[in-house]
Amino acid sequence: MTAASRLLETPRLFMRLLRMALEALWAYKLRSAFVVCGVALGIASLTIIVAAVDGAERKALEIVKFFGPDAAFVLGGDIESRAVGQRTLTLSYADARAIRESLPGAYLVVPMRAKGGVTVRFADKQENLPIAVGATAGYAEVWNWPLAEGRDLSTEDVERGAKVALIGDTPARELFGNSSPVGRTILLDRLPLQVVGRLSYRGLSGGGGSVDDRIILPITTLTQRFNLDRQYFRALRVKFHDSENMAFHVANLRSLLRHLHGLKSSEKDDFSILTADEILQFLSMFKGGLLVFLGVTALVAVVVGGFVLANLFYLSVSERRTEIGLKKALGASRRAILLQVLIEAVLLTLLGALLGMVLGMAMGQLLERLEILEIVFSWKVFFLSLAAAVAIGVLFGLKPARQAAALDPIEALKGG
Amino acid sequence: MSDAAPLVALEGVTRTYVQGEQEIHVLKGIGLEIAAGEFVALQGPSGSGKSTLLHILGLLDRPSGGRYRLDGEDVAGLPDDRLSELRNRTLGFLFQSFYLVPYISTLDNVMLPGLYGPTPTRELRRRAGELLVQVGLGDRLDFRPGQLSGGQQQRAALARALVNDPRLLLADEPTGQLDSATSAEILELLDTIHSQGRTLILVTHDPETAARAERRIVLHDGRIATS
């Protein structure tokens, strides 16, 4: 036979082997089902893992976007190595003023402090909030947080200690439903505040619930009305003109604060500066850990699926010795026998992959509903799973397939 | 290759199995020529080597020594793929236990050898159907082998052996598992096939069956006793 005619025959032989493989798989349904399930479990965990890592990455990017590439966040106290009883209230209004006046590149400085566990009321409805934030003018702007309606806090609000507030998306929805909260007066514990702006939905969760679950009032109003210490605040947002030089800006900010706090060169910082870069680093560290842990789990699951496949195919080959021996006697080449077993293996793993993806997405939905992980379906997961399935099929099907191809027809037919 | 050349030519063919340190000589030098169109019965008691000889003739086993030319081609040293191709195109097999694939239809079973060959599927299906009509199973195409009687299964196996239009049909005790009435039907069919000009080699230990052949070869202890 010439090479050309052999080449023409290959696709036809393949289609014929495909049909034989389908008939054989259908004939041995139970065993096929076992292989499909074994592979499906592996692929399901793979699906969850890839989707979870993607979800984590998406979330990280969201957090960073929320944080802003052009901003620094300063916290009182050294968060990395905070000694017991160390003062965390180290940032003063004098610091804020000094930064505003003399830090090059900074254009917006917003000190903040918070009061935890408050209640807001409107009419007969009431809502418990984990946090009420006191801030200065430009709170929404400094957090890159668009207002759904109304206006931001103004310098005048802060100077006058005005009884005004920005309302987060969650309390706005709870207290006002679909109607506008702007211009209405709510009660924060016992303090009446007029809502001047509603923050748009952010959908991020962080320490102690969603960021949407909050109310913002002028820091002066907060300290006066709730009788908090008036000299210090907890945190500071600084926005810079150009995000390119963030490292330079942060170094400046740090030396300025050290100077203002009169720290000697041997003393540690009594504040911590966070930037988007640092958050990203932390998140990628976290993501790396997640990836390794889940990756090992997935690998184990997939390999177990592969062994199920290999074992059942060894069984299949020895059970179908007669059939395979007969086919060899009738003129099936080694290649044809090998190919048929591999086709059977890959068909089952592909089916297992599809089932596994459905299973994985279903479990992902459950995890998402329980707010453990955020799962996102992607074509990446789809093709990755299919590729993994084909790899399992070929890798673990190859040995049984070789065994089948090497069967001696005389020996094989003796048994029948 | 001239018309006078025999279809099968064996010269001093031996087959030796090595078991541990012991050598077992199953065939001890077989010389044999079978012309195209002959009907030959291969006889001999168990252990005489007739199955081994049939396996060598059927290219399922290779001789340890000597020469085997099939249709003028020396088969020694041919690669596996070429042997598969020869088994597929030049030879047809009929086994004692029929060996039909249980989970596909009778028609698909008959088509099976053709699926490994170059015949287009449509043509193959037409030929398989025709052969099944010829062996009297025209109304059983969609039956599974399990739904057929023993005689019907062997008739289907016979149709399968012929689907690639082989020059040589090798039958290994084809009536060994059948009752006498059914055996007679199968032997009738073999006669018909022979009368159509096909070469037949039939392994049997039943003298009555052997009597139908034109020529009898009796094997004894790895050698030909009568030819």
XYZ file of C-alpha atoms in Angstrom:
643
model
C 0.000 0.000 0.000
C 1.362 3.441 -0.850
C 1.916 6.088 1.757
C -0.729 8.305 0.159
C -3.492 5.727 0.306
C -2.501 4.858 3.878
C -2.852 8.528 4.753
C -6.312 8.587 3.187
C -7.367 5.536 5.124
C -6.308 6.809 8.522
C -9.300 9.125 9.127
C -11.698 6.402 8.021
C -10.045 3.843 10.282
C -10.234 6.401 13.084
C -13.966 6.925 12.562
C -14.531 3.170 12.480
C -12.511 2.694 15.675
C -14.455 5.542 17.269
C -17.697 3.734 16.493
C -16.338 0.430 17.845
C -15.160 2.244 20.984
C -18.604 3.761 21.541
C -20.259 0.350 21.108
C -17.845 -1.242 23.568
C -18.312 1.524 26.156
C -22.064 1.222 25.829
C -21.847 -2.563 26.191
C -19.857 -2.236 29.420
C -21.935 0.588 30.883
C -21.233 0.019 34.553
C -17.489 0.020 34.176
C -17.674 3.068 31.926
C -19.749 4.831 34.576
C -17.134 4.087 37.231
C -14.373 5.579 35.134
C -16.488 8.638 34.329
C -17.205 9.194 38.036
C -13.582 8.712 39.059
C -12.414 11.257 36.537
C -15.346 13.590 37.243
C -14.372 13.937 40.900
C -10.829 14.886 39.937
C -11.976 17.378 37.342
C -14.587 18.804 39.739
C -11.888 19.668 42.254
C -9.735 21.070 39.487
C -12.641 23.242 38.334
C -13.249 24.584 41.817
C -9.592 25.286 42.322
C -9.009 27.151 39.112
C -12.250 29.074 39.568
C -11.375 29.859 43.185
C -7.919 31.105 42.307
C -9.409 33.197 39.507
C -12.013 34.490 41.941
C -9.326 35.382 44.472
C -7.354 37.208 41.825
C -10.410 39.110 40.654
C -11.112 40.085 44.232
C -7.521 41.155 44.770
C -7.703 43.403 41.732
C -11.004 44.827 42.956
C -9.511 45.577 46.343
C -6.518 47.221 44.734
C -8.745 49.221 42.428
C -10.791 50.300 45.425
C -7.651 51.164 47.288
C -6.330 53.137 44.351
C -2.847 53.068 42.875
C -2.299 56.737 43.745
C -3.045 56.570 47.456
C -1.421 55.637 50.727
C -3.207 54.565 53.857
C -1.566 55.359 57.165
C -2.519 53.510 60.336
C -1.514 54.498 63.828
C 0.778 51.954 65.489
C 3.067 49.404 63.916
C 0.704 46.731 62.566
C 3.488 44.319 61.733
C 4.888 43.999 65.241
C 2.467 45.572 67.613
C 3.522 45.102 71.193
C 0.781 44.559 73.738
C -0.464 47.878 75.052
C 1.375 49.894 72.458
C -0.358 53.117 71.600
C -2.243 52.899 68.331
C -3.505 56.445 68.505
C -0.323 58.098 67.301
C -1.621 60.164 64.413
C -2.629 63.670 65.371
C -4.384 66.529 63.610
C -1.062 68.306 63.668
C 0.352 65.459 61.570
C -2.517 65.708 59.114
C -2.065 69.453 58.795
C 1.699 69.104 58.330
C 1.238 66.486 55.605
C -1.382 68.574 53.857
C 0.837 71.647 53.947
C 4.310 70.307 53.344
C 4.282 66.854 51.709
C 5.140 67.306 48.017
C 2.768 65.624 45.589
C -0.043 65.046 48.102
C -3.289 66.791 47.192
C -5.883 65.222 49.446
C -5.399 64.218 53.071
C -8.324 62.724 54.943
C -7.937 61.647 58.542
C -10.451 59.116 59.771
C -11.592 57.472 62.905
C -14.370 55.050 63.487
C -16.930 54.128 66.073
C -17.993 50.527 66.101
C -21.391 48.992 66.762
C -23.897 51.715 66.026
C -27.587 51.730 65.181
C -29.281 53.817 62.501
C -33.008 54.484 62.453
C -35.419 55.999 60.014
C -39.147 56.046 60.687
C -39.984 52.630 62.107
C -36.985 50.855 60.579
C -33.689 50.268 62.268
C -30.408 48.740 61.242
C -27.300 47.779 63.188
C -24.058 48.796 61.549
C -20.609 47.515 62.413
C -19.059 50.911 61.875
C -19.626 54.672 61.663
C -16.691 56.528 60.145
C -15.676 60.065 60.946
C -13.799 61.743 58.098
C -12.948 65.131 56.635
C -13.888 66.729 53.335
C -13.492 64.556 50.246
C -14.093 61.120 51.825
C -15.730 59.629 48.724
C -13.093 61.149 46.484
C -10.149 59.964 48.535
C -11.498 56.377 48.407
C -12.324 56.562 44.678
C -15.850 55.813 45.748
C -18.439 57.358 43.423
C -21.587 58.802 44.957
C -24.815 57.340 43.638
C -26.490 60.668 44.443
C -26.024 63.792 46.545
C -22.657 65.293 47.464
C -19.422 64.465 49.304
C -18.510 65.818 52.750
C -17.339 69.437 52.487
C -14.772 71.489 54.372
C -17.638 73.554 55.770
C -19.357 70.419 57.167
C -16.171 69.544 59.022
C -15.457 73.042 60.299
C -19.014 73.498 61.583
C -19.334 69.979 62.955
C -22.474 69.742 60.834
C -25.014 67.009 61.506
C -24.787 65.503 58.010
C -23.915 62.041 56.749
C -23.070 59.934 53.736
C -24.981 56.678 53.747
C -23.633 53.347 52.512
C -25.569 51.245 50.026
C -26.743 48.617 52.524
C -28.315 50.896 55.159
C -29.764 53.074 52.350
C -31.516 50.043 50.905
C -32.650 48.761 54.294
C -34.039 52.056 55.533
C -35.291 53.654 52.339
C -35.883 50.828 49.903
C -35.937 52.272 46.431
C -36.680 55.847 47.431
C -33.916 58.438 47.773
C -32.368 58.943 51.226
C -30.846 62.310 50.299
C -32.332 65.146 52.378
C -33.910 62.765 54.896
C -32.932 62.794 58.542
C -31.794 59.554 60.170
C -30.876 58.814 63.751
C -27.370 57.532 64.454
C -27.869 56.079 67.913
C -29.519 59.246 69.293
C -27.915 61.796 67.010
C -30.061 63.104 64.124
C -28.117 63.419 60.864
C -29.257 64.709 57.506
C -28.232 62.435 54.632
C -26.406 64.506 52.002
C -25.075 61.742 49.797
C -25.441 58.055 49.075
C -22.343 55.994 48.278
C -22.617 53.622 45.316
C -22.589 49.848 45.801
C -19.071 48.504 46.218
C -19.688 44.848 46.945
C -16.402 44.239 48.713
C -16.201 42.409 51.950
C -13.353 42.985 54.321
C -12.716 42.774 58.043
C -16.090 42.768 59.808
C -18.554 42.687 56.947
C -19.189 44.573 53.751
C -17.758 48.010 53.079
C -21.262 48.997 52.011
C -22.415 48.497 55.573
C -21.398 51.897 56.925
C -22.258 55.513 57.500
C -19.869 58.480 57.235
C -20.082 61.765 59.108
C -17.701 64.678 59.649
C -14.952 63.636 62.063
C -15.596 66.741 64.125
C -19.243 65.783 64.567
C -18.265 62.248 65.530
C -15.712 63.270 68.177
C -17.892 66.019 69.660
C -21.216 64.207 69.757
C -19.865 60.843 70.857
C -17.337 62.364 73.190
C -14.235 60.762 71.689
C -10.658 61.928 72.128
C -10.113 65.012 69.954
C -6.410 65.051 69.378
C -5.782 61.775 67.614
C -7.364 59.757 64.865
C -6.939 56.184 63.750
C -6.111 56.329 60.084
C -5.207 58.678 57.300
C -5.767 58.548 53.563
C -3.350 60.488 51.396
C -3.812 60.882 47.654
C -0.953 61.846 45.385
C -0.874 63.518 42.002
C 1.165 60.953 40.121
C 1.002 57.278 40.909
C 4.283 56.626 39.068
C 6.383 57.873 41.954
C 4.568 56.116 44.768
C 7.747 54.642 46.280
C 9.238 58.128 46.461
C 6.027 59.603 47.936
C 5.821 56.883 50.565
C 9.454 57.399 51.573
C 8.773 61.137 51.943
C 5.626 60.493 53.959
C 7.451 58.118 56.251
C 10.359 60.452 56.990
C 7.959 63.345 57.531
C 5.915 61.346 60.051
C 9.059 60.091 61.807
C 10.244 63.692 62.055
C 6.841 64.888 63.361
C 6.764 62.098 65.935
C 10.362 62.849 66.956
C 11.534 59.262 66.451
C 15.260 58.542 66.776
C 16.907 56.480 64.044
C 17.056 53.490 66.399
C 13.311 53.588 67.095
C 10.728 51.757 65.034
C 7.915 53.521 63.215
C 4.867 54.072 65.414
C 2.657 54.043 62.295
C 2.190 51.809 59.259
C 1.887 52.896 55.643
C -0.082 50.710 53.251
C -0.146 51.114 49.492
C -1.822 49.208 46.675
C 1.517 47.574 45.929
C 1.812 46.205 49.426
C -1.730 44.915 49.409
C -1.063 43.286 46.060
C 2.057 41.645 47.445
C 0.166 40.340 50.430
C -2.660 39.061 48.251
C -0.343 37.356 45.799
C 1.392 35.679 48.730
C -1.997 34.502 49.913
C -2.922 33.453 46.405
C 0.353 31.560 46.027
C -0.382 29.626 49.202
C -3.914 28.903 48.042
C -2.643 27.768 44.675
C -0.102 25.366 46.143
C -2.521 23.907 48.654
C -5.416 23.532 46.248
C -3.123 22.522 43.406
C -1.760 19.592 45.379
C -5.307 18.589 46.298
C -6.401 18.751 42.673
C -3.377 16.833 41.490
C -4.108 14.058 43.964
C -7.754 13.954 42.915
C -6.859 13.854 39.234
C -4.225 11.172 39.741
C -6.700 9.072 41.726
C -9.121 9.423 38.789
C -6.325 8.311 36.497
C -5.601 5.216 38.578
C -9.272 4.284 38.630
C -9.169 4.535 34.857
C -5.970 2.522 34.486
C -7.187 -0.269 36.752
C -10.577 -0.579 35.159
C -8.949 -0.626 31.747
C -6.582 -3.416 32.765
C -9.672 -5.267 33.878
C -11.394 -4.403 30.624
C -8.494 -5.633 28.513
C -8.268 -8.953 30.337
C -12.038 -9.375 30.243
C -12.110 -8.653 26.525
C -9.087 -10.790 25.652
C -11.111 -12.949 23.317
C -12.551 -10.005 21.437
C -9.142 -8.358 21.108
C -7.463 -11.636 20.081
C -10.186 -12.196 17.501
C -9.743 -8.734 16.048
C -6.001 -9.281 15.778
C -6.584 -12.634 14.060
C -8.971 -10.942 11.637
C -6.259 -8.491 10.684
C -6.477 -5.561 13.090
C -2.998 -4.064 13.396
C -1.385 -3.316 16.768
C -1.933 0.337 16.024
C -5.668 -0.195 15.487
C -6.040 -2.084 18.781
C -3.969 0.482 20.679
C -5.923 3.338 19.165
C -9.295 1.829 20.028
C -8.397 1.408 23.713
C -7.008 4.954 23.837
C -10.135 6.310 22.161
C -12.245 4.506 24.753
C -10.134 5.990 27.560
C -10.242 9.529 26.196
C -13.994 9.374 25.497
C -14.612 8.391 29.108
C -12.282 11.027 30.524
C -13.868 13.709 28.334
C -17.291 12.688 29.568
C -15.859 12.673 33.087
C -14.502 16.163 32.516
C -17.893 17.509 31.415
C -19.611 15.882 34.377
C -16.822 17.087 36.660
C -17.220 20.658 35.466
C -20.948 20.570 36.112
C -20.270 19.069 39.537
C -17.516 21.591 40.229
C -19.669 24.543 39.252
C -22.513 23.215 41.399
C -20.226 22.818 44.406
C -18.779 26.234 43.596
C -22.253 27.746 43.679
C -22.728 26.209 47.102
C -19.405 27.573 48.384
C -20.262 30.942 46.935
C -23.639 30.954 48.602
C -21.927 30.130 51.887
C -19.571 33.039 51.105
C -16.495 30.830 51.400
C -15.233 31.354 47.899
C -16.145 33.355 44.875
C -16.383 31.032 41.877
C -16.374 32.281 38.331
C -16.947 30.060 35.312
C -14.454 30.689 32.566
C -13.478 29.167 29.258
C -10.046 28.826 30.764
C -11.442 26.338 33.270
C -13.353 24.609 30.488
C -10.384 24.080 28.211
C -8.010 23.344 31.063
C -10.330 20.594 32.257
C -10.692 19.132 28.770
C -6.935 19.179 28.311
C -6.419 17.545 31.705
C -8.995 14.900 30.783
C -7.304 14.060 27.496
C -3.961 13.908 29.300
C -5.346 11.531 31.941
C -6.953 9.363 29.265
C -3.802 9.064 27.188
C -1.402 8.833 30.120
C -3.290 6.233 32.132
C -4.849 4.496 29.136
C -1.530 3.956 27.386
C -0.299 0.994 29.413
C -3.519 -1.025 29.221
C -3.738 -0.113 25.528
C -0.203 -1.364 24.919
C -1.032 -4.521 26.786
C -4.050 -5.050 24.555
C -2.050 -4.364 21.398
C 0.613 -6.872 22.479
C -1.898 -9.682 23.139
C -1.012 -12.910 21.385
C -4.148 -13.897 19.446
C -3.450 -17.625 19.899
C -3.243 -17.254 23.676
C -6.195 -14.879 23.764
C -8.415 -17.200 21.732
C -7.515 -20.280 23.779
C -9.383 -18.851 26.753
C -12.661 -18.468 24.810
C 4.441 -15.480 -9.807
C 2.982 -17.894 -12.340
C -0.353 -19.670 -12.164
C 1.490 -22.885 -11.482
C 2.984 -21.564 -8.243
C 1.242 -23.092 -5.231
C -0.791 -20.822 -2.977
C 0.858 -22.315 0.089
C 4.393 -23.706 0.062
C 6.142 -24.986 3.201
C 9.715 -26.250 3.168
C 11.184 -27.906 6.248
C 9.055 -25.844 8.623
C 9.822 -26.459 12.295
C 8.346 -24.985 15.451
C 10.161 -25.336 18.739
C 8.944 -24.026 22.081
C 11.420 -23.391 24.848
C 10.089 -24.233 28.275
C 12.664 -23.545 30.950
C 15.718 -25.500 29.860
C 13.696 -27.921 27.804
C 13.030 -27.594 24.085
C 9.766 -28.973 22.807
C 9.776 -29.754 19.088
C 6.164 -29.495 17.993
C 6.779 -29.421 14.251
C 9.777 -31.361 13.050
C 10.128 -30.384 9.415
C 6.965 -29.977 7.407
C 7.095 -29.833 3.633
C 3.812 -29.098 1.967
C 2.337 -27.503 -1.138
C -1.272 -26.557 -1.588
C -2.442 -25.280 -4.945
C -5.074 -22.608 -5.374
C -8.574 -24.083 -5.353
C -7.717 -27.194 -3.328
C -9.774 -28.468 -0.401
C -7.410 -30.003 2.106
C -8.229 -31.708 5.401
C -5.591 -31.599 8.113
C -5.934 -34.546 10.455
C -4.085 -35.977 13.382
C -4.459 -36.855 17.047
C -4.187 -34.205 19.784
C -0.609 -33.117 20.252
C 0.340 -34.024 16.688
C 0.969 -30.336 15.943
C -1.969 -29.682 13.654
C -3.123 -26.593 15.581
C 0.405 -25.189 15.539
C 0.624 -25.832 11.812
C -2.696 -24.072 11.288
C -1.477 -21.075 13.340
C 1.632 -20.870 11.186
C -0.413 -21.165 8.005
C -2.714 -18.445 9.388
C 0.244 -16.137 10.160
C -0.679 -16.099 13.848
C 2.603 -17.829 14.678
C 6.023 -17.790 13.055
C 8.036 -20.919 12.213
C 11.255 -21.512 14.147
C 12.920 -22.772 11.010
C 12.211 -23.495 7.351
C 10.392 -21.420 4.802
C 6.756 -20.486 4.317
C 5.688 -18.833 1.105
C 2.121 -17.617 0.865
C 1.075 -16.798 -2.665
C 4.762 -16.660 -3.584
C 5.718 -14.221 -0.788
C 8.187 -15.439 1.814
C 6.535 -14.438 5.079
C 9.619 -14.837 7.272
C 10.801 -11.457 8.451
C 7.695 -9.581 7.310
C 6.792 -6.834 9.794
C 3.773 -7.241 12.070
C 1.713 -4.724 10.126
C 2.203 -6.612 6.863
C 1.202 -9.891 8.544
C -1.963 -8.192 9.858
C -2.679 -6.977 6.361
C -2.180 -10.472 4.877
C -4.436 -12.015 7.545
C -6.976 -9.351 6.745
C -6.955 -9.525 2.925
C -5.657 -12.955 1.947
C -6.870 -15.211 4.756
C -10.236 -16.032 6.278
C -10.639 -17.761 9.638
C -13.315 -20.032 11.000
C -12.999 -21.104 14.651
C -14.486 -23.904 16.675
C -16.057 -21.430 19.156
C -17.286 -18.980 16.465
C -15.938 -15.955 18.382
C -18.593 -13.433 17.466
C -18.443 -10.130 19.348
C -21.469 -10.454 21.657
C -22.526 -6.813 21.915
C -22.804 -5.901 18.229
C -25.301 -7.059 15.607
C -24.762 -10.031 13.304
C -24.309 -7.672 10.365
C -21.672 -5.660 12.263
C -19.883 -8.899 13.171
C -19.735 -9.903 9.534
C -18.436 -6.461 8.577
C -15.705 -6.550 11.242
C -12.702 -7.757 9.163
C -13.630 -5.265 6.470
C -13.430 -2.383 8.957
C -9.657 -2.900 9.141
C -9.351 -2.924 5.362
C -9.757 -0.422 2.532
C -13.319 -1.280 1.457
C -15.709 1.674 1.759
C -18.349 1.157 4.446
C -21.333 1.197 2.114
C -19.808 -1.477 -0.136
C -18.822 -3.479 2.939
C -22.342 -3.394 4.333
C -23.769 -4.510 0.985
C -21.342 -7.455 0.790
C -21.912 -8.488 4.393
C -25.669 -8.460 3.782
C -25.303 -10.561 0.636
C -23.104 -13.103 2.404
C -25.581 -13.380 5.264
C -28.331 -14.064 2.712
C -26.111 -16.739 1.131
C -25.600 -18.519 4.466
C -29.322 -18.316 5.177
C -29.314 -15.524 7.764
C -30.856 -12.821 5.585
C -33.553 -12.254 8.205
C -31.158 -12.106 11.175
C -29.008 -9.076 10.306
C -29.944 -7.097 13.414
C -29.828 -10.021 15.844
C -27.183 -10.188 18.519
C -25.036 -13.367 18.415
C -26.651 -14.451 21.688
C -30.013 -14.569 19.932
C -28.720 -17.024 17.322
C -28.370 -20.817 17.614
C -24.909 -22.407 17.474
C -25.296 -23.352 13.823
C -26.496 -19.865 12.964
C -23.542 -18.362 14.806
C -21.104 -20.492 12.836
C -22.839 -19.529 9.605
C -22.473 -15.872 10.567
C -18.780 -16.536 11.349
C -18.445 -18.093 7.895
C -19.946 -15.001 6.283
C -17.472 -12.936 8.320
C -14.543 -15.084 7.084
C -15.547 -14.360 3.504
C -16.283 -10.657 3.706
C -12.828 -9.567 2.513
C -12.933 -12.155 -0.280
C -9.863 -14.107 0.949
C -7.976 -16.559 -1.278
C -7.486 -19.066 1.520
C -10.015 -20.103 4.166
C -8.643 -21.721 7.328
C -11.151 -23.626 9.449
C -10.224 -24.997 12.865
C -12.672 -27.753 13.884
C -15.590 -25.638 12.608
C -18.157 -28.294 13.503
C -16.586 -29.297 16.819
C -19.339 -27.690 18.879
C -22.290 -28.491 16.650
C -24.685 -31.451 16.464
C -24.584 -33.660 13.375
C -27.522 -32.052 11.548
C -26.095 -28.557 12.005
C -22.606 -29.814 11.158
C -23.927 -31.142 7.885
C -25.300 -27.683 7.014
C -21.945 -26.045 7.681
C -20.101 -28.691 5.643
C -22.572 -28.155 2.796
C -21.726 -24.468 2.871
C -17.990 -25.226 2.883
C -18.504 -27.454 -0.166
C -20.307 -24.638 -1.906
C -17.554 -22.191 -1.068
C -14.963 -24.613 -2.391
C -16.937 -25.194 -5.558
C -16.812 -21.417 -6.130
C -13.050 -21.790 -6.432
C -11.806 -20.868 -2.983
C -8.918 -22.717 -1.319
C -9.854 -24.436 1.940
C -7.778 -25.915 4.720
C -9.857 -27.703 7.312
C -8.510 -29.008 10.602
C -10.577 -31.875 11.964
C -10.271 -35.154 13.743
C -13.590 -36.414 12.461
C -12.903 -38.882 9.560
C -16.341 -38.263 8.068
C -15.669 -34.552 7.848
C -12.208 -35.176 6.452
C -13.690 -37.442 3.815
C -15.292 -34.423 2.134
C -11.889 -32.963 1.283
C -10.089 -33.713 -1.953
C -6.920 -34.419 -0.120
C -6.065 -35.472 3.391
C -2.913 -34.630 5.276
C -2.362 -36.614 8.445
C 0.013 -35.238 11.011
C 1.714 -37.493 13.493
C 4.170 -36.343 16.144
C 5.139 -33.198 14.274
C 5.615 -34.864 10.895
C 3.385 -35.533 7.941
C 2.339 -39.186 7.925
C 0.216 -39.276 4.778
C -0.242 -36.773 2.041
